[in-house]
């Protein structure tokens, strides 16, 4: 059973600053994951792990890779989550008050956890809320301990 989560978030800042928050490991660890290693190129590493990362508490479990990218506009990456292949796609565009991020998370199978749709919705709601706070200066970020 495959399914997709999609939501559009309005964020402060420019599309470039939103893209940088996703691709700069130093920024990524302020609002999303405990650790990160990124090499922006198709097939490049987009690894994130640690206690703040759903399903990826260790470095060895972090095998995410960039599948598509266009600087400042698009980033997509594979993410094996609970032994299930998934892909996250981030389309970034200018908006009248900053930037618009359309996040699509395609899940190719059953995550094997109860209420998986709600889990993914909560993951991205919290994470993009953290991204908003990071872009506004960093206060108020809430990093869960999985």
mmCIF file of C-alpha atoms in Angstrom:
data_model
loop_
_atom_site.group_PDB
_atom_site.id
_atom_site.type_symbol
_atom_site.label_atom_id
_atom_site.label_comp_id
_atom_site.label_asym_id
_atom_site.label_seq_id
_atom_site.Cartn_x
_atom_site.Cartn_y
_atom_site.Cartn_z
ATOM 1 C CA UNK A 1 0.000 0.000 0.000
ATOM 2 C CA UNK A 2 1.587 3.277 -1.122
ATOM 3 C CA UNK A 3 0.356 6.644 0.044
ATOM 4 C CA UNK A 4 1.444 10.274 0.032
ATOM 5 C CA UNK A 5 1.438 13.106 2.536
ATOM 6 C CA UNK A 6 1.501 16.608 1.034
ATOM 7 C CA UNK A 7 1.261 20.003 2.651
ATOM 8 C CA UNK A 8 2.249 23.559 1.758
ATOM 9 C CA UNK A 9 3.907 25.670 4.438
ATOM 10 C CA UNK A 10 4.345 29.443 4.238
ATOM 11 C CA UNK A 11 7.695 30.431 5.696
ATOM 12 C CA UNK A 12 9.587 33.638 6.424
ATOM 13 C CA UNK A 13 12.726 34.370 4.429
ATOM 14 C CA UNK A 14 13.671 33.836 0.829
ATOM 15 C CA UNK A 15 13.515 30.569 -1.106
ATOM 16 C CA UNK A 16 17.326 30.572 -0.930
ATOM 17 C CA UNK A 17 17.310 30.810 2.892
ATOM 18 C CA UNK A 18 14.773 27.967 3.129
ATOM 19 C CA UNK A 19 16.874 25.831 0.764
ATOM 20 C CA UNK A 20 20.021 26.607 2.782
ATOM 21 C CA UNK A 21 18.256 25.598 6.026
ATOM 22 C CA UNK A 22 17.631 22.186 4.422
ATOM 23 C CA UNK A 23 21.073 21.714 2.836
ATOM 24 C CA UNK A 24 23.564 23.219 5.308
ATOM 25 C CA UNK A 25 24.333 20.593 7.983
ATOM 26 C CA UNK A 26 24.992 23.278 10.607
ATOM 27 C CA UNK A 27 21.528 24.742 10.021
ATOM 28 C CA UNK A 28 19.804 21.349 9.690
ATOM 29 C CA UNK A 29 21.021 20.325 13.143
ATOM 30 C CA UNK A 30 19.528 23.451 14.716
ATOM 31 C CA UNK A 31 15.942 22.623 13.787
ATOM 32 C CA UNK A 32 15.626 19.051 12.439
ATOM 33 C CA UNK A 33 18.190 16.429 13.459
ATOM 34 C CA UNK A 34 20.913 15.880 16.022
ATOM 35 C CA UNK A 35 23.498 15.073 13.307
ATOM 36 C CA UNK A 36 23.632 15.652 9.537
ATOM 37 C CA UNK A 37 25.952 15.125 6.568
ATOM 38 C CA UNK A 38 24.979 16.659 3.231
ATOM 39 C CA UNK A 39 26.582 16.599 -0.219
ATOM 40 C CA UNK A 40 24.301 18.490 -2.587
ATOM 41 C CA UNK A 41 24.335 16.483 -5.824
ATOM 42 C CA UNK A 42 22.125 13.761 -7.294
ATOM 43 C CA UNK A 43 23.068 10.602 -5.414
ATOM 44 C CA UNK A 44 24.847 12.707 -2.797
ATOM 45 C CA UNK A 45 24.437 12.167 0.909
ATOM 46 C CA UNK A 46 21.506 13.742 2.661
ATOM 47 C CA UNK A 47 22.065 11.894 5.912
ATOM 48 C CA UNK A 48 20.464 12.885 9.195
ATOM 49 C CA UNK A 49 20.282 10.878 12.392
ATOM 50 C CA UNK A 50 20.206 10.973 16.169
ATOM 51 C CA UNK A 51 17.660 11.114 18.926
ATOM 52 C CA UNK A 52 15.655 13.829 17.107
ATOM 53 C CA UNK A 53 15.228 11.709 13.971
ATOM 54 C CA UNK A 54 12.250 9.413 13.516
ATOM 55 C CA UNK A 55 13.493 5.883 12.811
ATOM 56 C CA UNK A 56 17.199 6.850 12.460
ATOM 57 C CA UNK A 57 18.856 6.993 15.840
ATOM 58 C CA UNK A 58 22.325 5.904 14.624
ATOM 59 C CA UNK A 59 24.800 6.942 11.958
ATOM 60 C CA UNK A 60 24.661 3.445 10.402
ATOM 61 C CA UNK A 61 20.879 3.726 9.919
ATOM 62 C CA UNK A 62 21.128 7.082 8.129
ATOM 63 C CA UNK A 63 21.277 6.211 4.439
ATOM 64 C CA UNK A 64 19.238 9.061 2.965
ATOM 65 C CA UNK A 65 20.382 10.266 -0.466
ATOM 66 C CA UNK A 66 19.497 13.181 -2.703
ATOM 67 C CA UNK A 67 17.421 12.030 -5.660
ATOM 68 C CA UNK A 68 16.767 15.438 -7.277
ATOM 69 C CA UNK A 69 17.752 19.019 -6.658
ATOM 70 C CA UNK A 70 17.678 22.469 -8.143
ATOM 71 C CA UNK A 71 19.456 25.067 -6.015
ATOM 72 C CA UNK A 72 17.015 27.294 -4.183
ATOM 73 C CA UNK A 73 13.958 25.576 -5.707
ATOM 74 C CA UNK A 74 13.842 21.805 -5.277
ATOM 75 C CA UNK A 75 15.297 19.119 -3.063
ATOM 76 C CA UNK A 76 14.202 15.486 -2.988
ATOM 77 C CA UNK A 77 15.725 12.668 -0.992
ATOM 78 C CA UNK A 78 15.196 8.990 -0.297
ATOM 79 C CA UNK A 79 14.577 7.962 3.291
ATOM 80 C CA UNK A 80 14.282 4.346 4.394
ATOM 81 C CA UNK A 81 11.920 4.682 7.325
ATOM 82 C CA UNK A 82 11.006 1.651 9.461
ATOM 83 C CA UNK A 83 12.273 -0.695 6.701
ATOM 84 C CA UNK A 84 10.033 1.033 4.157
ATOM 85 C CA UNK A 85 11.245 3.051 1.162
ATOM 86 C CA UNK A 86 10.031 6.632 1.175
ATOM 87 C CA UNK A 87 10.892 9.800 -0.724
ATOM 88 C CA UNK A 88 10.556 13.374 0.463
ATOM 89 C CA UNK A 89 10.287 16.172 -2.081
ATOM 90 C CA UNK A 90 10.589 19.858 -1.194
ATOM 91 C CA UNK A 91 9.441 22.405 -3.766
ATOM 92 C CA UNK A 92 10.370 25.942 -2.718
ATOM 93 C CA UNK A 93 8.935 29.058 -4.350
ATOM 94 C CA UNK A 94 8.689 32.753 -3.542
ATOM 95 C CA UNK A 95 5.541 33.888 -1.790
ATOM 96 C CA UNK A 96 4.214 37.388 -1.207
ATOM 97 C CA UNK A 97 5.358 37.203 2.438
ATOM 98 C CA UNK A 98 8.468 35.032 2.129
ATOM 99 C CA UNK A 99 8.650 31.513 0.765
ATOM 100 C CA UNK A 100 6.244 28.678 0.093
ATOM 101 C CA UNK A 101 7.428 25.129 0.783
ATOM 102 C CA UNK A 102 5.386 22.292 -0.675
ATOM 103 C CA UNK A 103 6.490 19.120 1.066
ATOM 104 C CA UNK A 104 5.500 15.766 -0.403
ATOM 105 C CA UNK A 105 6.368 12.528 1.398
ATOM 106 C CA UNK A 106 5.656 9.371 -0.608
ATOM 107 C CA UNK A 107 5.575 6.149 1.405
ATOM 108 C CA UNK A 108 5.951 2.943 -0.633
ATOM 109 C CA UNK A 109 4.399 0.403 1.689
ATOM 110 C CA UNK A 110 3.342 -0.025 5.285
ATOM 111 C CA UNK A 111 5.512 1.649 7.919
ATOM 112 C CA UNK A 112 4.429 -1.027 10.381
ATOM 113 C CA UNK A 113 3.468 1.438 13.100
ATOM 114 C CA UNK A 114 0.015 2.349 14.342
ATOM 115 C CA UNK A 115 -1.465 5.585 13.013
ATOM 116 C CA UNK A 116 1.326 6.011 10.468
ATOM 117 C CA UNK A 117 -0.491 8.776 8.582
ATOM 118 C CA UNK A 118 -0.887 10.807 11.750
ATOM 119 C CA UNK A 119 2.760 10.139 12.635
ATOM 120 C CA UNK A 120 3.978 11.529 9.294
ATOM 121 C CA UNK A 121 1.608 14.499 9.511
ATOM 122 C CA UNK A 122 2.841 15.286 13.037
ATOM 123 C CA UNK A 123 6.488 14.811 11.998
ATOM 124 C CA UNK A 124 6.251 17.392 9.237
ATOM 125 C CA UNK A 125 3.991 19.775 11.155
ATOM 126 C CA UNK A 126 6.484 19.898 14.039
ATOM 127 C CA UNK A 127 9.548 19.948 11.780
ATOM 128 C CA UNK A 128 8.277 22.740 9.552
ATOM 129 C CA UNK A 129 7.179 24.653 12.644
ATOM 130 C CA UNK A 130 10.771 24.316 13.841
ATOM 131 C CA UNK A 131 11.984 25.459 10.423
ATOM 132 C CA UNK A 132 9.788 28.548 10.719
ATOM 133 C CA UNK A 133 11.208 29.335 14.165
ATOM 134 C CA UNK A 134 14.765 28.767 12.900
ATOM 135 C CA UNK A 135 14.217 31.149 9.995
ATOM 136 C CA UNK A 136 12.823 33.735 12.431
ATOM 137 C CA UNK A 137 15.956 33.616 14.572
ATOM 138 C CA UNK A 138 16.034 30.252 16.325
ATOM 139 C CA UNK A 139 13.874 30.693 19.417
ATOM 140 C CA UNK A 140 11.096 28.229 20.203
ATOM 141 C CA UNK A 141 12.455 25.169 18.386
ATOM 142 C CA UNK A 142 11.147 21.915 19.905
ATOM 143 C CA UNK A 143 13.229 18.850 19.078
ATOM 144 C CA UNK A 144 11.553 15.536 20.023
ATOM 145 C CA UNK A 145 13.484 12.679 21.567
ATOM 146 C CA UNK A 146 12.548 9.563 19.610
#
